[in-house]
Amino acid sequence: MESGKQNEYAAFEEKVRRTVYLDNLSPNVTESVVRTALDQYGTVKSVEFIPNYLEPRNMPQCALVEMEKEKQAIVVISTLSEFPFMMSGMPRPVRARAAVAEMFGDRLRKPGRQIRIRWLDTADPDFEVASKLKQLVKRHATETAVMLKHQLEKEEKLAKQQGETLKANYKKYEMIDSLMADGAARRLARCYNLRVSDDSGPSTFH
């Protein structure tokens, strides 16, 4: 019986080693987006988003991505750590790191490990330490929420600017195409003694 549990936990550890933890994901990212983005590094076996019940829906989300092989997970982590990697709209670089067992909601208990839980009395020497830790956790949660909100506002502003730039560039190229199509560019070229390349290749002025 004990041997069976050890084998089961060993299989779970292997799964952890080939799993990548993705953070800072845009709220628009779906499972199919993650699969498409990471398929270039190997076969994606599963994608599990980690729910955050305490933050607004438009805040960054996280996911556990299980690759087919551990080597593939290592490549994903090193690549995303070295180069900016965007997914689905928002200009938010995705962060990647190796997953750990505590990230899995269905994690197995390690064979031989015992967990003891006890209430602390106010007279207990550890009570003050536990109280300080609790206050630190609350403070960290508040600071994180403020930081994420500020980050989202900046990213939405940047996304709007990028969208406006894209539309402006599209209108410029559209105008150039129309000038080439109706012959206006060639007439202007003759007026200013410029030569326009023939229609067999890209239209350019010389």
JSON list of C-alpha atoms in Angstrom, two decimals:
[
{"chain": "A", "resi": 1, "resn": "MET", "atom": "CA", "xyz": [0.00, 0.00, 0.00]},
{"chain": "A", "resi": 2, "resn": "GLU", "atom": "CA", "xyz": [2.77, 2.40, 0.97]},
{"chain": "A", "resi": 3, "resn": "SER", "atom": "CA", "xyz": [4.69, 1.52, -2.20]},
{"chain": "A", "resi": 4, "resn": "GLY", "atom": "CA", "xyz": [1.64, 2.34, -4.30]},
{"chain": "A", "resi": 5, "resn": "LYS", "atom": "CA", "xyz": [1.34, 5.78, -2.69]},
{"chain": "A", "resi": 6, "resn": "GLN", "atom": "CA", "xyz": [5.02, 6.45, -3.29]},
{"chain": "A", "resi": 7, "resn": "ASN", "atom": "CA", "xyz": [4.69, 5.53, -6.97]},
{"chain": "A", "resi": 8, "resn": "GLU", "atom": "CA", "xyz": [1.61, 7.72, -7.28]},
{"chain": "A", "resi": 9, "resn": "TYR", "atom": "CA", "xyz": [3.42, 10.65, -5.69]},
{"chain": "A", "resi": 10, "resn": "ALA", "atom": "CA", "xyz": [6.47, 10.06, -7.92]},
{"chain": "A", "resi": 11, "resn": "ALA", "atom": "CA", "xyz": [4.20, 10.32, -10.99]},
{"chain": "A", "resi": 12, "resn": "PHE", "atom": "CA", "xyz": [2.78, 13.56, -9.58]},
{"chain": "A", "resi": 13, "resn": "GLU", "atom": "CA", "xyz": [6.31, 14.95, -9.11]},
{"chain": "A", "resi": 14, "resn": "GLU", "atom": "CA", "xyz": [7.07, 14.17, -12.75]},
{"chain": "A", "resi": 15, "resn": "LYS", "atom": "CA", "xyz": [3.96, 16.08, -13.77]},
{"chain": "A", "resi": 16, "resn": "VAL", "atom": "CA", "xyz": [5.09, 19.06, -11.68]},
{"chain": "A", "resi": 17, "resn": "ARG", "atom": "CA", "xyz": [8.53, 19.07, -13.36]},
{"chain": "A", "resi": 18, "resn": "ARG", "atom": "CA", "xyz": [7.02, 19.25, -16.85]},
{"chain": "A", "resi": 19, "resn": "THR", "atom": "CA", "xyz": [4.53, 21.97, -15.88]},
{"chain": "A", "resi": 20, "resn": "VAL", "atom": "CA", "xyz": [5.07, 25.69, -16.44]},
{"chain": "A", "resi": 21, "resn": "TYR", "atom": "CA", "xyz": [3.50, 28.37, -14.26]},
{"chain": "A", "resi": 22, "resn": "LEU", "atom": "CA", "xyz": [2.42, 31.35, -16.38]},
{"chain": "A", "resi": 23, "resn": "ASP", "atom": "CA", "xyz": [1.73, 34.64, -14.66]},
{"chain": "A", "resi": 24, "resn": "ASN", "atom": "CA", "xyz": [0.68, 38.11, -15.81]},
{"chain": "A", "resi": 25, "resn": "LEU", "atom": "CA", "xyz": [-1.72, 36.75, -18.42]},
{"chain": "A", "resi": 26, "resn": "SER", "atom": "CA", "xyz": [-4.23, 39.08, -20.01]},
{"chain": "A", "resi": 27, "resn": "PRO", "atom": "CA", "xyz": [-7.87, 38.46, -19.02]},
{"chain": "A", "resi": 28, "resn": "ASN", "atom": "CA", "xyz": [-8.52, 37.87, -22.75]},
{"chain": "A", "resi": 29, "resn": "VAL", "atom": "CA", "xyz": [-6.26, 34.81, -22.86]},
{"chain": "A", "resi": 30, "resn": "THR", "atom": "CA", "xyz": [-8.09, 31.49, -23.30]},
{"chain": "A", "resi": 31, "resn": "GLU", "atom": "CA", "xyz": [-6.92, 27.89, -23.28]},
{"chain": "A", "resi": 32, "resn": "SER", "atom": "CA", "xyz": [-6.76, 27.79, -27.09]},
{"chain": "A", "resi": 33, "resn": "VAL", "atom": "CA", "xyz": [-4.61, 30.96, -27.09]},
{"chain": "A", "resi": 34, "resn": "VAL", "atom": "CA", "xyz": [-2.15, 29.40, -24.62]},
{"chain": "A", "resi": 35, "resn": "ARG", "atom": "CA", "xyz": [-1.99, 26.16, -26.62]},
{"chain": "A", "resi": 36, "resn": "THR", "atom": "CA", "xyz": [-1.39, 28.00, -29.89]},
{"chain": "A", "resi": 37, "resn": "ALA", "atom": "CA", "xyz": [1.31, 30.21, -28.34]},
{"chain": "A", "resi": 38, "resn": "LEU", "atom": "CA", "xyz": [3.25, 27.35, -26.72]},
{"chain": "A", "resi": 39, "resn": "ASP", "atom": "CA", "xyz": [2.80, 24.64, -29.37]},
{"chain": "A", "resi": 40, "resn": "GLN", "atom": "CA", "xyz": [5.97, 25.97, -31.03]},
{"chain": "A", "resi": 41, "resn": "TYR", "atom": "CA", "xyz": [7.95, 24.66, -28.04]},
{"chain": "A", "resi": 42, "resn": "GLY", "atom": "CA", "xyz": [6.33, 21.21, -27.84]},
{"chain": "A", "resi": 43, "resn": "THR", "atom": "CA", "xyz": [3.05, 19.44, -27.17]},
{"chain": "A", "resi": 44, "resn": "VAL", "atom": "CA", "xyz": [0.79, 21.06, -24.61]},
{"chain": "A", "resi": 45, "resn": "LYS", "atom": "CA", "xyz": [-0.95, 18.33, -22.61]},
{"chain": "A", "resi": 46, "resn": "SER", "atom": "CA", "xyz": [-3.21, 20.49, -20.45]},
{"chain": "A", "resi": 47, "resn": "VAL", "atom": "CA", "xyz": [-3.93, 24.09, -19.46]},
{"chain": "A", "resi": 48, "resn": "GLU", "atom": "CA", "xyz": [-5.43, 24.89, -16.07]},
{"chain": "A", "resi": 49, "resn": "PHE", "atom": "CA", "xyz": [-6.21, 28.49, -15.14]},
{"chain": "A", "resi": 50, "resn": "ILE", "atom": "CA", "xyz": [-5.79, 29.29, -11.46]},
{"chain": "A", "resi": 51, "resn": "PRO", "atom": "CA", "xyz": [-8.88, 31.23, -10.33]},
{"chain": "A", "resi": 52, "resn": "ASN", "atom": "CA", "xyz": [-8.53, 34.40, -8.29]},
{"chain": "A", "resi": 53, "resn": "TYR", "atom": "CA", "xyz": [-11.75, 34.92, -6.35]},
{"chain": "A", "resi": 54, "resn": "LEU", "atom": "CA", "xyz": [-10.58, 38.10, -4.61]},
{"chain": "A", "resi": 55, "resn": "GLU", "atom": "CA", "xyz": [-9.66, 40.37, -7.54]},
{"chain": "A", "resi": 56, "resn": "PRO", "atom": "CA", "xyz": [-11.74, 41.93, -10.36]},
{"chain": "A", "resi": 57, "resn": "ARG", "atom": "CA", "xyz": [-12.07, 39.87, -13.54]},
{"chain": "A", "resi": 58, "resn": "ASN", "atom": "CA", "xyz": [-9.96, 42.26, -15.59]},
{"chain": "A", "resi": 59, "resn": "MET", "atom": "CA", "xyz": [-6.88, 41.66, -13.43]},
{"chain": "A", "resi": 60, "resn": "PRO", "atom": "CA", "xyz": [-4.00, 39.45, -14.63]},
{"chain": "A", "resi": 61, "resn": "GLN", "atom": "CA", "xyz": [-4.56, 35.73, -14.37]},
{"chain": "A", "resi": 62, "resn": "CYS", "atom": "CA", "xyz": [-2.30, 32.69, -13.95]},
{"chain": "A", "resi": 63, "resn": "ALA", "atom": "CA", "xyz": [-2.21, 29.24, -15.49]},
{"chain": "A", "resi": 64, "resn": "LEU", "atom": "CA", "xyz": [-0.50, 25.88, -15.09]},
{"chain": "A", "resi": 65, "resn": "VAL", "atom": "CA", "xyz": [0.55, 24.51, -18.47]},
{"chain": "A", "resi": 66, "resn": "GLU", "atom": "CA", "xyz": [1.61, 20.87, -18.59]},
{"chain": "A", "resi": 67, "resn": "MET", "atom": "CA", "xyz": [3.96, 20.03, -21.45]},
{"chain": "A", "resi": 68, "resn": "GLU", "atom": "CA", "xyz": [4.54, 16.55, -22.81]},
{"chain": "A", "resi": 69, "resn": "LYS", "atom": "CA", "xyz": [8.18, 16.48, -21.70]},
{"chain": "A", "resi": 70, "resn": "GLU", "atom": "CA", "xyz": [10.22, 18.16, -18.98]},
{"chain": "A", "resi": 71, "resn": "LYS", "atom": "CA", "xyz": [12.73, 19.49, -21.55]},
{"chain": "A", "resi": 72, "resn": "GLN", "atom": "CA", "xyz": [9.93, 21.34, -23.33]},
{"chain": "A", "resi": 73, "resn": "ALA", "atom": "CA", "xyz": [8.91, 23.02, -20.09]},
{"chain": "A", "resi": 74, "resn": "ILE", "atom": "CA", "xyz": [12.52, 24.12, -19.51]},
{"chain": "A", "resi": 75, "resn": "VAL", "atom": "CA", "xyz": [12.68, 25.66, -23.00]},
{"chain": "A", "resi": 76, "resn": "VAL", "atom": "CA", "xyz": [9.43, 27.56, -22.43]},
{"chain": "A", "resi": 77, "resn": "ILE", "atom": "CA", "xyz": [10.66, 28.96, -19.13]},
{"chain": "A", "resi": 78, "resn": "SER", "atom": "CA", "xyz": [14.06, 30.03, -20.46]},
{"chain": "A", "resi": 79, "resn": "THR", "atom": "CA", "xyz": [12.60, 31.59, -23.62]},
{"chain": "A", "resi": 80, "resn": "LEU", "atom": "CA", "xyz": [9.85, 33.56, -21.87]},
{"chain": "A", "resi": 81, "resn": "SER", "atom": "CA", "xyz": [12.33, 34.71, -19.24]},
{"chain": "A", "resi": 82, "resn": "GLU", "atom": "CA", "xyz": [14.77, 36.02, -21.84]},
{"chain": "A", "resi": 83, "resn": "PHE", "atom": "CA", "xyz": [12.40, 37.57, -24.40]},
{"chain": "A", "resi": 84, "resn": "PRO", "atom": "CA", "xyz": [9.17, 39.61, -24.07]},
{"chain": "A", "resi": 85, "resn": "PHE", "atom": "CA", "xyz": [6.24, 37.32, -24.85]},
{"chain": "A", "resi": 86, "resn": "MET", "atom": "CA", "xyz": [2.76, 38.74, -25.50]},
{"chain": "A", "resi": 87, "resn": "MET", "atom": "CA", "xyz": [-0.56, 36.91, -25.64]},
{"chain": "A", "resi": 88, "resn": "SER", "atom": "CA", "xyz": [-3.93, 38.17, -26.79]},
{"chain": "A", "resi": 89, "resn": "GLY", "atom": "CA", "xyz": [-4.19, 41.91, -27.05]},
{"chain": "A", "resi": 90, "resn": "MET", "atom": "CA", "xyz": [-3.00, 43.64, -23.91]},
{"chain": "A", "resi": 91, "resn": "PRO", "atom": "CA", "xyz": [0.69, 44.68, -24.00]},
{"chain": "A", "resi": 92, "resn": "ARG", "atom": "CA", "xyz": [1.47, 42.59, -20.95]},
{"chain": "A", "resi": 93, "resn": "PRO", "atom": "CA", "xyz": [4.64, 40.44, -21.11]},
{"chain": "A", "resi": 94, "resn": "VAL", "atom": "CA", "xyz": [3.90, 36.95, -19.83]},
{"chain": "A", "resi": 95, "resn": "ARG", "atom": "CA", "xyz": [6.10, 35.63, -17.03]},
{"chain": "A", "resi": 96, "resn": "ALA", "atom": "CA", "xyz": [7.03, 31.98, -16.70]},
{"chain": "A", "resi": 97, "resn": "ARG", "atom": "CA", "xyz": [8.62, 29.88, -13.98]},
{"chain": "A", "resi": 98, "resn": "ALA", "atom": "CA", "xyz": [8.80, 26.25, -12.97]},
{"chain": "A", "resi": 99, "resn": "ALA", "atom": "CA", "xyz": [5.69, 25.02, -11.22]},
{"chain": "A", "resi": 100, "resn": "VAL", "atom": "CA", "xyz": [5.83, 23.71, -7.65]},
{"chain": "A", "resi": 101, "resn": "ALA", "atom": "CA", "xyz": [3.60, 21.15, -5.98]},
{"chain": "A", "resi": 102, "resn": "GLU", "atom": "CA", "xyz": [1.82, 23.75, -3.82]},
{"chain": "A", "resi": 103, "resn": "MET", "atom": "CA", "xyz": [0.34, 25.36, -6.96]},
{"chain": "A", "resi": 104, "resn": "PHE", "atom": "CA", "xyz": [-1.83, 22.32, -7.74]},
{"chain": "A", "resi": 105, "resn": "GLY", "atom": "CA", "xyz": [-5.29, 22.20, -6.25]},
{"chain": "A", "resi": 106, "resn": "ASP", "atom": "CA", "xyz": [-5.36, 18.41, -6.59]},
{"chain": "A", "resi": 107, "resn": "ARG", "atom": "CA", "xyz": [-1.85, 17.87, -5.22]},
{"chain": "A", "resi": 108, "resn": "LEU", "atom": "CA", "xyz": [-1.13, 14.67, -3.38]},
{"chain": "A", "resi": 109, "resn": "ARG", "atom": "CA", "xyz": [0.14, 14.50, 0.16]},
{"chain": "A", "resi": 110, "resn": "LYS", "atom": "CA", "xyz": [3.75, 13.41, 0.27]},
{"chain": "A", "resi": 111, "resn": "PRO", "atom": "CA", "xyz": [4.07, 9.93, 1.78]},
{"chain": "A", "resi": 112, "resn": "GLY", "atom": "CA", "xyz": [5.19, 10.14, 5.41]},
{"chain": "A", "resi": 113, "resn": "ARG", "atom": "CA", "xyz": [4.39, 13.82, 5.74]},
{"chain": "A", "resi": 114, "resn": "GLN", "atom": "CA", "xyz": [2.20, 14.81, 8.69]},
{"chain": "A", "resi": 115, "resn": "ILE", "atom": "CA", "xyz": [0.34, 18.07, 9.06]},
{"chain": "A", "resi": 116, "resn": "ARG", "atom": "CA", "xyz": [-0.56, 19.31, 12.53]},
{"chain": "A", "resi": 117, "resn": "ILE", "atom": "CA", "xyz": [-3.01, 22.14, 13.10]},
{"chain": "A", "resi": 118, "resn": "ARG", "atom": "CA", "xyz": [-3.64, 23.84, 16.41]},
{"chain": "A", "resi": 119, "resn": "TRP", "atom": "CA", "xyz": [-5.28, 27.00, 17.72]},
{"chain": "A", "resi": 120, "resn": "LEU", "atom": "CA", "xyz": [-2.99, 29.49, 19.43]},
{"chain": "A", "resi": 121, "resn": "ASP", "atom": "CA", "xyz": [-3.91, 30.93, 22.77]},
{"chain": "A", "resi": 122, "resn": "THR", "atom": "CA", "xyz": [-3.11, 34.58, 23.38]},
{"chain": "A", "resi": 123, "resn": "ALA", "atom": "CA", "xyz": [-0.64, 33.48, 26.04]},
{"chain": "A", "resi": 124, "resn": "ASP", "atom": "CA", "xyz": [1.19, 31.22, 23.57]},
{"chain": "A", "resi": 125, "resn": "PRO", "atom": "CA", "xyz": [4.70, 32.53, 22.64]},
{"chain": "A", "resi": 126, "resn": "ASP", "atom": "CA", "xyz": [3.89, 31.94, 18.96]},
{"chain": "A", "resi": 127, "resn": "PHE", "atom": "CA", "xyz": [0.68, 34.00, 19.07]},
{"chain": "A", "resi": 128, "resn": "GLU", "atom": "CA", "xyz": [2.46, 37.34, 18.53]},
{"chain": "A", "resi": 129, "resn": "VAL", "atom": "CA", "xyz": [4.46, 35.95, 15.61]},
{"chain": "A", "resi": 130, "resn": "ALA", "atom": "CA", "xyz": [1.32, 34.54, 13.99]},
{"chain": "A", "resi": 131, "resn": "SER", "atom": "CA", "xyz": [-0.48, 37.86, 14.44]},
{"chain": "A", "resi": 132, "resn": "LYS", "atom": "CA", "xyz": [2.35, 39.76, 12.76]},
{"chain": "A", "resi": 133, "resn": "LEU", "atom": "CA", "xyz": [2.37, 37.30, 9.86]},
{"chain": "A", "resi": 134, "resn": "LYS", "atom": "CA", "xyz": [-1.38, 37.75, 9.44]},
{"chain": "A", "resi": 135, "resn": "GLN", "atom": "CA", "xyz": [-0.99, 41.55, 9.31]},
{"chain": "A", "resi": 136, "resn": "LEU", "atom": "CA", "xyz": [1.84, 41.25, 6.78]},
{"chain": "A", "resi": 137, "resn": "VAL", "atom": "CA", "xyz": [-0.32, 39.07, 4.55]},
{"chain": "A", "resi": 138, "resn": "LYS", "atom": "CA", "xyz": [-3.14, 41.63, 4.63]},
{"chain": "A", "resi": 139, "resn": "ARG", "atom": "CA", "xyz": [-0.73, 44.46, 3.87]},
{"chain": "A", "resi": 140, "resn": "HIS", "atom": "CA", "xyz": [0.82, 42.54, 1.00]},
{"chain": "A", "resi": 141, "resn": "ALA", "atom": "CA", "xyz": [-2.61, 41.79, -0.48]},
{"chain": "A", "resi": 142, "resn": "THR", "atom": "CA", "xyz": [-3.60, 45.48, -0.34]},
{"chain": "A", "resi": 143, "resn": "GLU", "atom": "CA", "xyz": [-0.33, 46.66, -1.91]},
{"chain": "A", "resi": 144, "resn": "THR", "atom": "CA", "xyz": [-0.61, 44.04, -4.66]},
{"chain": "A", "resi": 145, "resn": "ALA", "atom": "CA", "xyz": [-4.18, 45.08, -5.49]},
{"chain": "A", "resi": 146, "resn": "VAL", "atom": "CA", "xyz": [-3.15, 48.75, -5.80]},
{"chain": "A", "resi": 147, "resn": "MET", "atom": "CA", "xyz": [-0.14, 47.86, -7.94]},
{"chain": "A", "resi": 148, "resn": "LEU", "atom": "CA", "xyz": [-2.20, 45.67, -10.28]},
{"chain": "A", "resi": 149, "resn": "LYS", "atom": "CA", "xyz": [-4.85, 48.36, -10.68]},
{"chain": "A", "resi": 150, "resn": "HIS", "atom": "CA", "xyz": [-2.18, 50.93, -11.57]},
{"chain": "A", "resi": 151, "resn": "GLN", "atom": "CA", "xyz": [-0.57, 48.48, -13.99]},
{"chain": "A", "resi": 152, "resn": "LEU", "atom": "CA", "xyz": [-3.89, 47.78, -15.71]},
{"chain": "A", "resi": 153, "resn": "GLU", "atom": "CA", "xyz": [-4.60, 51.49, -16.17]},
{"chain": "A", "resi": 154, "resn": "LYS", "atom": "CA", "xyz": [-1.19, 52.01, -17.80]},
{"chain": "A", "resi": 155, "resn": "GLU", "atom": "CA", "xyz": [-1.65, 48.99, -20.06]},
{"chain": "A", "resi": 156, "resn": "GLU", "atom": "CA", "xyz": [-5.11, 50.07, -21.19]},
{"chain": "A", "resi": 157, "resn": "LYS", "atom": "CA", "xyz": [-3.72, 53.50, -22.06]},
{"chain": "A", "resi": 158, "resn": "LEU", "atom": "CA", "xyz": [-0.84, 51.91, -23.99]},
{"chain": "A", "resi": 159, "resn": "ALA", "atom": "CA", "xyz": [-3.20, 49.53, -25.79]},
{"chain": "A", "resi": 160, "resn": "LYS", "atom": "CA", "xyz": [-5.36, 52.51, -26.86]},
{"chain": "A", "resi": 161, "resn": "GLN", "atom": "CA", "xyz": [-2.28, 54.35, -28.17]},
{"chain": "A", "resi": 162, "resn": "GLN", "atom": "CA", "xyz": [-1.15, 51.27, -30.09]},
{"chain": "A", "resi": 163, "resn": "GLY", "atom": "CA", "xyz": [-4.62, 50.88, -31.61]},
{"chain": "A", "resi": 164, "resn": "GLU", "atom": "CA", "xyz": [-4.67, 54.52, -32.74]},
{"chain": "A", "resi": 165, "resn": "THR", "atom": "CA", "xyz": [-1.18, 54.20, -34.24]},
{"chain": "A", "resi": 166, "resn": "LEU", "atom": "CA", "xyz": [-2.20, 51.06, -36.10]},
{"chain": "A", "resi": 167, "resn": "LYS", "atom": "CA", "xyz": [-5.27, 52.76, -37.56]},
{"chain": "A", "resi": 168, "resn": "ALA", "atom": "CA", "xyz": [-3.23, 55.80, -38.61]},
{"chain": "A", "resi": 169, "resn": "ASN", "atom": "CA", "xyz": [-0.63, 53.63, -40.35]},
{"chain": "A", "resi": 170, "resn": "TYR", "atom": "CA", "xyz": [-3.35, 51.65, -42.10]},
{"chain": "A", "resi": 171, "resn": "LYS", "atom": "CA", "xyz": [-4.88, 54.88, -43.45]},
{"chain": "A", "resi": 172, "resn": "LYS", "atom": "CA", "xyz": [-1.47, 55.97, -44.75]},
{"chain": "A", "resi": 173, "resn": "TYR", "atom": "CA", "xyz": [-0.90, 52.70, -46.60]},
{"chain": "A", "resi": 174, "resn": "GLU", "atom": "CA", "xyz": [-4.47, 52.82, -47.92]},
{"chain": "A", "resi": 175, "resn": "MET", "atom": "CA", "xyz": [-3.86, 56.33, -49.29]},
{"chain": "A", "resi": 176, "resn": "ILE", "atom": "CA", "xyz": [-0.59, 55.22, -50.94]},
{"chain": "A", "resi": 177, "resn": "ASP", "atom": "CA", "xyz": [-2.36, 52.27, -52.58]},
{"chain": "A", "resi": 178, "resn": "SER", "atom": "CA", "xyz": [-5.10, 54.51, -53.93]},
{"chain": "A", "resi": 179, "resn": "LEU", "atom": "CA", "xyz": [-2.52, 56.97, -55.32]},
{"chain": "A", "resi": 180, "resn": "MET", "atom": "CA", "xyz": [-0.75, 54.15, -57.11]},
{"chain": "A", "resi": 181, "resn": "ALA", "atom": "CA", "xyz": [-4.00, 52.67, -58.39]},
{"chain": "A", "resi": 182, "resn": "ASP", "atom": "CA", "xyz": [-5.41, 55.85, -59.98]},
{"chain": "A", "resi": 183, "resn": "GLY", "atom": "CA", "xyz": [-2.10, 56.95, -61.52]},
{"chain": "A", "resi": 184, "resn": "ALA", "atom": "CA", "xyz": [-1.70, 60.05, -59.34]},
{"chain": "A", "resi": 185, "resn": "ALA", "atom": "CA", "xyz": [1.70, 58.87, -58.12]},
{"chain": "A", "resi": 186, "resn": "ARG", "atom": "CA", "xyz": [3.02, 58.55, -61.66]},
{"chain": "A", "resi": 187, "resn": "ARG", "atom": "CA", "xyz": [1.74, 62.00, -62.60]},
{"chain": "A", "resi": 188, "resn": "LEU", "atom": "CA", "xyz": [3.44, 63.49, -59.58]},
{"chain": "A", "resi": 189, "resn": "ALA", "atom": "CA", "xyz": [6.62, 61.60, -60.42]},
{"chain": "A", "resi": 190, "resn": "ARG", "atom": "CA", "xyz": [6.67, 63.11, -63.93]},
{"chain": "A", "resi": 191, "resn": "CYS", "atom": "CA", "xyz": [6.16, 66.61, -62.52]},
{"chain": "A", "resi": 192, "resn": "TYR", "atom": "CA", "xyz": [9.11, 66.27, -60.15]},
{"chain": "A", "resi": 193, "resn": "ASN", "atom": "CA", "xyz": [11.26, 64.27, -62.56]},
{"chain": "A", "resi": 194, "resn": "LEU", "atom": "CA", "xyz": [11.14, 61.13, -60.44]},
{"chain": "A", "resi": 195, "resn": "ARG", "atom": "CA", "xyz": [10.96, 57.56, -61.62]},
{"chain": "A", "resi": 196, "resn": "VAL", "atom": "CA", "xyz": [8.45, 55.04, -60.30]},
{"chain": "A", "resi": 197, "resn": "SER", "atom": "CA", "xyz": [9.30, 51.35, -60.61]},
{"chain": "A", "resi": 198, "resn": "ASP", "atom": "CA", "xyz": [7.12, 49.19, -62.81]},
{"chain": "A", "resi": 199, "resn": "ASP", "atom": "CA", "xyz": [4.08, 47.28, -61.60]},
{"chain": "A", "resi": 200, "resn": "SER", "atom": "CA", "xyz": [5.90, 43.94, -61.44]},
{"chain": "A", "resi": 201, "resn": "GLY", "atom": "CA", "xyz": [7.40, 44.78, -58.05]},
{"chain": "A", "resi": 202, "resn": "PRO", "atom": "CA", "xyz": [6.86, 47.08, -55.06]},
{"chain": "A", "resi": 203, "resn": "SER", "atom": "CA", "xyz": [6.06, 50.64, -56.07]},
{"chain": "A", "resi": 204, "resn": "THR", "atom": "CA", "xyz": [8.88, 52.95, -55.05]},
{"chain": "A", "resi": 205, "resn": "PHE", "atom": "CA", "xyz": [10.23, 56.35, -55.96]},
{"chain": "A", "resi": 206, "resn": "HIS", "atom": "CA", "xyz": [13.83, 56.82, -57.14]}
]
